[in-house]
Amino acid sequence: MTTALFWHPSCREHNMGAGHPEQPARLDSVLVALEAEEFDELERVEAPRATREQILRCHPASHVDDILGSVPENGIVRLDADTSLSPGSGEASLRAAGAAVAAVDAVMSGKYHNAFCAVRPPGHHAEPQHAMGFCLFNNIAIGAEHAIAVHGADRVAVVDFDVHHGNGTQAMFARKPNMFFASSHQMPLYPGTGQESERGVAGNIVNVALPPQSGGEEFRIAFEVRILPALRDFKPDLLMISAGFDAHRDDPLANLNLVEDDYNWATSVLAEVADETCGGKIVSTLEGGYDLGALGRSAAAHVRALMAA
Ligand SMILES: [Zn+2]
């Protein structure tokens, strides 16, 4: 069974200004790393645009109109201290969300075994009515709701190993017992949410807060003791992964000490649970990761595990 790589060249055209860590070169780092011969079997698919209807499952019309209506013809429009729009941002954001939707279509229909979406802008900080933290639309939540609405999935799980808490995804899922969100993240760190006491309804939110300087050992314990048992109990029909690689020890935005092998391990153990619960159906989408070298190598380690699953 094949692993697919969803991407689109327009995801390079979203540019928040010189020196911004969430930069177009991130996408190149990932794509170049996936050019290695070992990834020859990866099926490359250009992502369609998400439709308005698909985005409206997660965001009110006012948010969609605010974002798409604020895209400038020239220059940069700042939405907050660290999130901006450039002329290419509208198209990039629609393709980033559309990749998650198309990957869900392809995996739920059995066309591909699993899929990774190499896209930007990322999505997990985007709340229903707020762009924030480099995120405009919540790509993974839009994909998850699509699985429920169109493919008859009863339960969808998102596991988020980005170093930052996925506040947006949590906000969208917390009151929905058919949605599950588990996150490992550094605390204290932006955005400040993700306390272990935030448990949603029916324990469908699982937060594991790691202190600064935690490394692979603490990360693996978090998965083995907290995240994987809860995920097994939830029994998803589809497992999605918010794959941010900024918990890497080389990342400039945080202070955890993961290495490439930790991402390979986490992906492999998540794939084991997916095999047990949902026929191995996994859709992963890129979130953070700001050291260009570590990002490419870590994404390769992640995709290597998806292809071996
Ligand atoms: Zn992050």
XYZ file of C-alpha atoms and ligand atoms in Angstrom:
310
model
C 0.000 0.000 0.000
C 1.199 3.443 -0.937
C 1.963 6.577 1.031
C 0.981 9.844 -0.646
C 2.579 13.276 -0.393
C 0.102 16.137 -0.835
C 1.589 19.553 -1.558
C 1.159 22.561 -3.811
C 3.672 25.070 -5.222
C 1.484 27.993 -4.114
C 2.313 27.131 -0.494
C 5.685 28.772 -1.235
C 3.964 32.065 -2.119
C 2.769 32.894 1.391
C 5.468 35.180 2.760
C 5.304 36.923 6.135
C 8.421 39.015 5.547
C 12.201 38.732 5.622
C 13.486 37.094 8.765
C 10.170 35.499 9.709
C 10.818 31.920 10.888
C 7.692 30.559 9.131
C 9.291 31.118 5.723
C 8.868 29.657 2.228
C 12.262 27.913 2.491
C 10.699 25.563 5.083
C 8.659 23.925 2.356
C 11.741 23.537 0.165
C 13.617 21.855 3.026
C 10.894 19.256 3.385
C 10.452 18.646 -0.339
C 14.192 18.400 -1.011
C 14.614 15.897 1.831
C 11.811 13.830 0.281
C 13.610 13.790 -3.089
C 16.037 11.150 -1.757
C 15.940 7.829 -3.551
C 14.332 6.040 -0.615
C 11.196 8.138 -1.262
C 10.833 7.180 -4.931
C 7.676 5.205 -4.137
C 6.001 8.199 -2.506
C 3.010 9.218 -4.637
C 3.103 13.008 -5.189
C -0.277 14.733 -5.471
C -1.003 18.437 -6.039
C -3.537 19.632 -3.506
C -6.828 21.188 -4.616
C -8.234 24.311 -2.945
C -10.456 23.705 0.050
C -13.997 24.823 -0.719
C -15.816 27.421 1.337
C -18.228 24.718 2.513
C -15.329 22.598 3.810
C -13.776 25.502 5.736
C -17.138 26.570 7.174
C -17.304 23.275 9.083
C -14.622 24.755 11.386
C -14.689 28.535 10.977
C -17.583 31.035 10.830
C -18.130 32.841 7.535
C -16.922 36.071 9.147
C -13.466 34.544 9.712
C -13.211 33.169 6.178
C -14.242 36.551 4.762
C -11.863 38.428 7.082
C -8.868 36.343 6.031
C -9.537 36.140 2.306
C -10.747 39.759 2.193
C -7.595 41.041 3.929
C -5.123 39.501 1.476
C -3.173 42.483 0.057
C -2.362 43.119 -3.608
C 1.107 44.269 -2.566
C 3.150 44.185 0.578
C 2.180 42.622 3.867
C -0.854 42.992 6.147
C -0.239 42.166 9.778
C -2.993 40.239 11.578
C -1.145 40.078 14.905
C 2.404 40.347 16.219
C 3.543 37.207 14.416
C 0.934 36.401 11.746
C 0.696 38.245 8.437
C -0.760 38.031 4.943
C 1.049 38.546 1.638
C -0.454 38.512 -1.870
C -0.024 34.716 -2.076
C -1.513 33.930 1.326
C -5.105 33.362 0.241
C -4.209 30.748 -2.347
C -1.627 29.102 -0.054
C -4.095 28.850 2.822
C -6.780 27.312 0.598
C -4.302 24.752 -0.773
C -2.993 23.936 2.729
C -6.508 23.205 3.976
C -7.386 21.529 0.676
C -4.445 19.164 1.036
C -5.822 17.878 4.337
C -9.269 17.403 2.797
C -7.938 15.645 -0.313
C -5.666 13.438 1.781
C -8.665 12.454 3.929
C -10.616 11.629 0.755
C -7.786 9.483 -0.587
C -7.066 7.605 2.649
C -10.702 7.093 3.683
C -11.540 5.721 0.226
C -8.597 3.314 0.377
C -6.716 4.858 -2.544
C -3.643 5.359 -0.348
C -2.670 3.670 2.899
C -1.651 6.944 4.550
C -0.613 10.456 3.585
C 1.566 13.400 4.570
C 0.653 16.977 3.620
C 3.725 19.188 3.096
C 1.984 22.547 3.304
C 2.125 26.012 4.805
C 0.686 28.065 6.403
C 0.324 25.645 9.313
C -3.023 25.404 11.090
C -3.139 24.127 14.669
C -3.186 27.548 16.390
C -6.081 28.834 14.253
C -9.189 29.066 16.428
C -12.699 29.245 14.992
C -12.676 33.059 14.842
C -8.958 33.888 15.140
C -5.854 33.543 13.006
C -2.836 33.369 15.292
C 0.598 31.831 15.726
C 1.415 31.756 11.965
C -1.920 29.928 11.309
C -4.880 31.168 9.227
C -7.255 28.202 8.836
C -7.088 25.054 10.958
C -6.080 22.604 8.241
C -6.197 19.433 10.323
C -9.563 20.199 11.936
C -11.007 20.942 8.488
C -9.736 17.540 7.347
C -11.149 15.821 10.428
C -14.605 17.363 10.024
C -14.557 16.357 6.358
C -14.010 12.722 7.378
C -17.096 12.938 9.607
C -19.299 14.825 7.149
C -18.453 13.024 3.915
C -16.914 9.647 4.734
C -19.158 8.504 7.565
C -16.381 8.430 10.143
C -17.875 8.353 13.636
C -14.693 9.250 15.509
C -11.550 11.096 14.456
C -8.375 11.506 16.521
C -5.658 14.133 16.156
C -2.287 13.620 17.818
C -0.133 16.778 17.847
C 3.600 16.506 18.597
C 4.461 20.087 17.609
C 6.349 21.745 20.464
C 3.559 24.312 20.841
C 0.104 23.409 22.143
C -2.519 23.116 19.392
C -4.939 25.512 21.038
C -7.028 25.930 17.902
C -7.651 22.237 17.387
C -8.415 21.809 21.078
C -10.903 24.701 20.963
C -12.711 23.075 18.040
C -12.791 19.555 19.538
C -13.166 20.073 23.300
C -16.974 19.856 23.401
C -17.268 17.103 20.769
C -17.069 13.607 22.284
C -16.591 12.084 18.800
C -13.333 14.038 18.363
C -10.094 13.326 20.233
C -7.080 15.598 20.602
C -3.825 14.644 22.294
C -0.843 16.973 22.436
C 2.692 16.796 23.753
C 4.208 20.262 24.052
C 6.642 22.381 25.995
C 5.215 24.295 28.968
C 5.692 27.160 29.604
C 5.648 28.263 25.977
C 3.410 30.005 23.442
C 0.377 29.954 23.321
C 0.111 29.191 27.064
C -2.759 26.699 26.871
C -2.449 22.926 27.181
C -2.495 22.373 30.921
C -3.044 18.738 31.827
C -6.254 19.802 33.616
C -7.775 20.716 30.218
C -9.566 17.431 29.507
C -12.530 18.317 27.283
C -15.633 16.171 27.592
C -15.349 12.475 28.320
C -11.562 12.809 28.513
C -11.345 13.457 24.772
C -8.563 16.022 25.294
C -5.193 14.728 26.550
C -2.469 17.291 27.230
C 1.050 16.307 28.218
C 3.098 19.358 29.206
C 6.857 18.801 29.063
C 9.252 21.092 30.962
C 11.978 22.903 28.994
C 14.999 20.706 28.178
C 12.932 17.520 28.097
C 14.238 15.082 25.495
C 13.356 11.832 23.799
C 13.010 9.869 27.019
C 10.351 12.171 28.490
C 8.635 12.417 25.088
C 8.424 8.636 24.695
C 7.101 8.194 28.233
C 4.423 10.802 27.470
C 3.319 8.740 24.492
C 3.508 5.345 26.178
C 1.861 6.308 29.454
C -0.646 8.993 28.441
C -1.280 9.429 24.748
C -1.269 5.913 23.264
C -3.531 4.301 25.920
C -6.099 7.106 25.568
C -5.939 6.851 21.781
C -6.472 3.062 21.936
C -9.487 3.564 24.215
C -10.944 6.155 21.843
C -10.755 3.782 18.829
C -10.711 6.335 15.993
C -11.940 5.636 12.477
C -9.140 7.898 11.225
C -5.938 9.053 12.929
C -4.553 12.453 11.997
C -1.185 13.837 13.041
C -0.278 17.506 13.536
C 3.341 16.959 12.568
C 5.355 19.900 13.824
C 9.077 19.328 14.135
C 9.979 22.266 16.389
C 10.578 20.089 19.464
C 13.872 19.165 17.739
C 16.959 20.095 19.750
C 18.186 22.376 16.934
C 14.969 24.388 16.715
C 15.353 28.095 17.540
C 11.784 28.675 18.814
C 11.667 26.262 21.765
C 13.763 24.254 24.207
C 13.024 20.566 23.865
C 15.696 18.115 22.728
C 14.105 15.631 20.345
C 16.081 14.121 17.469
C 15.009 12.630 14.139
C 14.699 9.135 15.585
C 12.124 10.327 18.115
C 9.856 11.417 15.254
C 10.382 8.102 13.481
C 9.525 6.260 16.707
C 6.415 8.331 17.470
C 5.117 7.859 13.937
C 5.714 4.104 14.132
C 3.892 3.650 17.420
C 1.001 5.803 16.200
C 0.850 3.630 13.081
C 0.611 0.536 15.287
C -2.432 1.979 17.035
C -3.925 2.972 13.677
C -3.443 -0.611 12.482
C -5.299 -1.891 15.542
C -8.177 0.592 15.410
C -8.755 1.882 11.864
C -6.977 -0.231 9.291
C -3.904 1.966 9.469
C -5.614 5.102 8.132
C -3.361 8.090 8.907
C -3.371 11.605 7.492
C -0.520 13.772 8.726
C -0.032 17.460 8.051
C 2.956 19.738 8.595
C 2.739 22.280 11.405
C 5.941 23.927 12.769
C 9.675 23.288 12.533
C 12.028 26.249 12.086
C 15.566 24.934 11.797
C 15.685 24.208 8.083
C 18.094 21.271 8.321
C 16.382 19.613 11.270
C 12.996 20.181 9.646
C 13.927 18.358 6.438
C 15.590 15.449 8.244
C 12.744 15.123 10.760
C 10.029 15.200 8.105
C 11.972 12.501 6.232
C 12.107 10.377 9.394
C 8.336 10.829 9.792
C 7.515 9.919 6.194
C 9.936 6.952 6.325
C 7.841 5.545 9.198
C 4.582 6.193 7.322
C 5.939 4.300 4.305
C 7.019 1.378 6.519
C 3.603 1.200 8.230
Zn 5.110 24.893 16.786
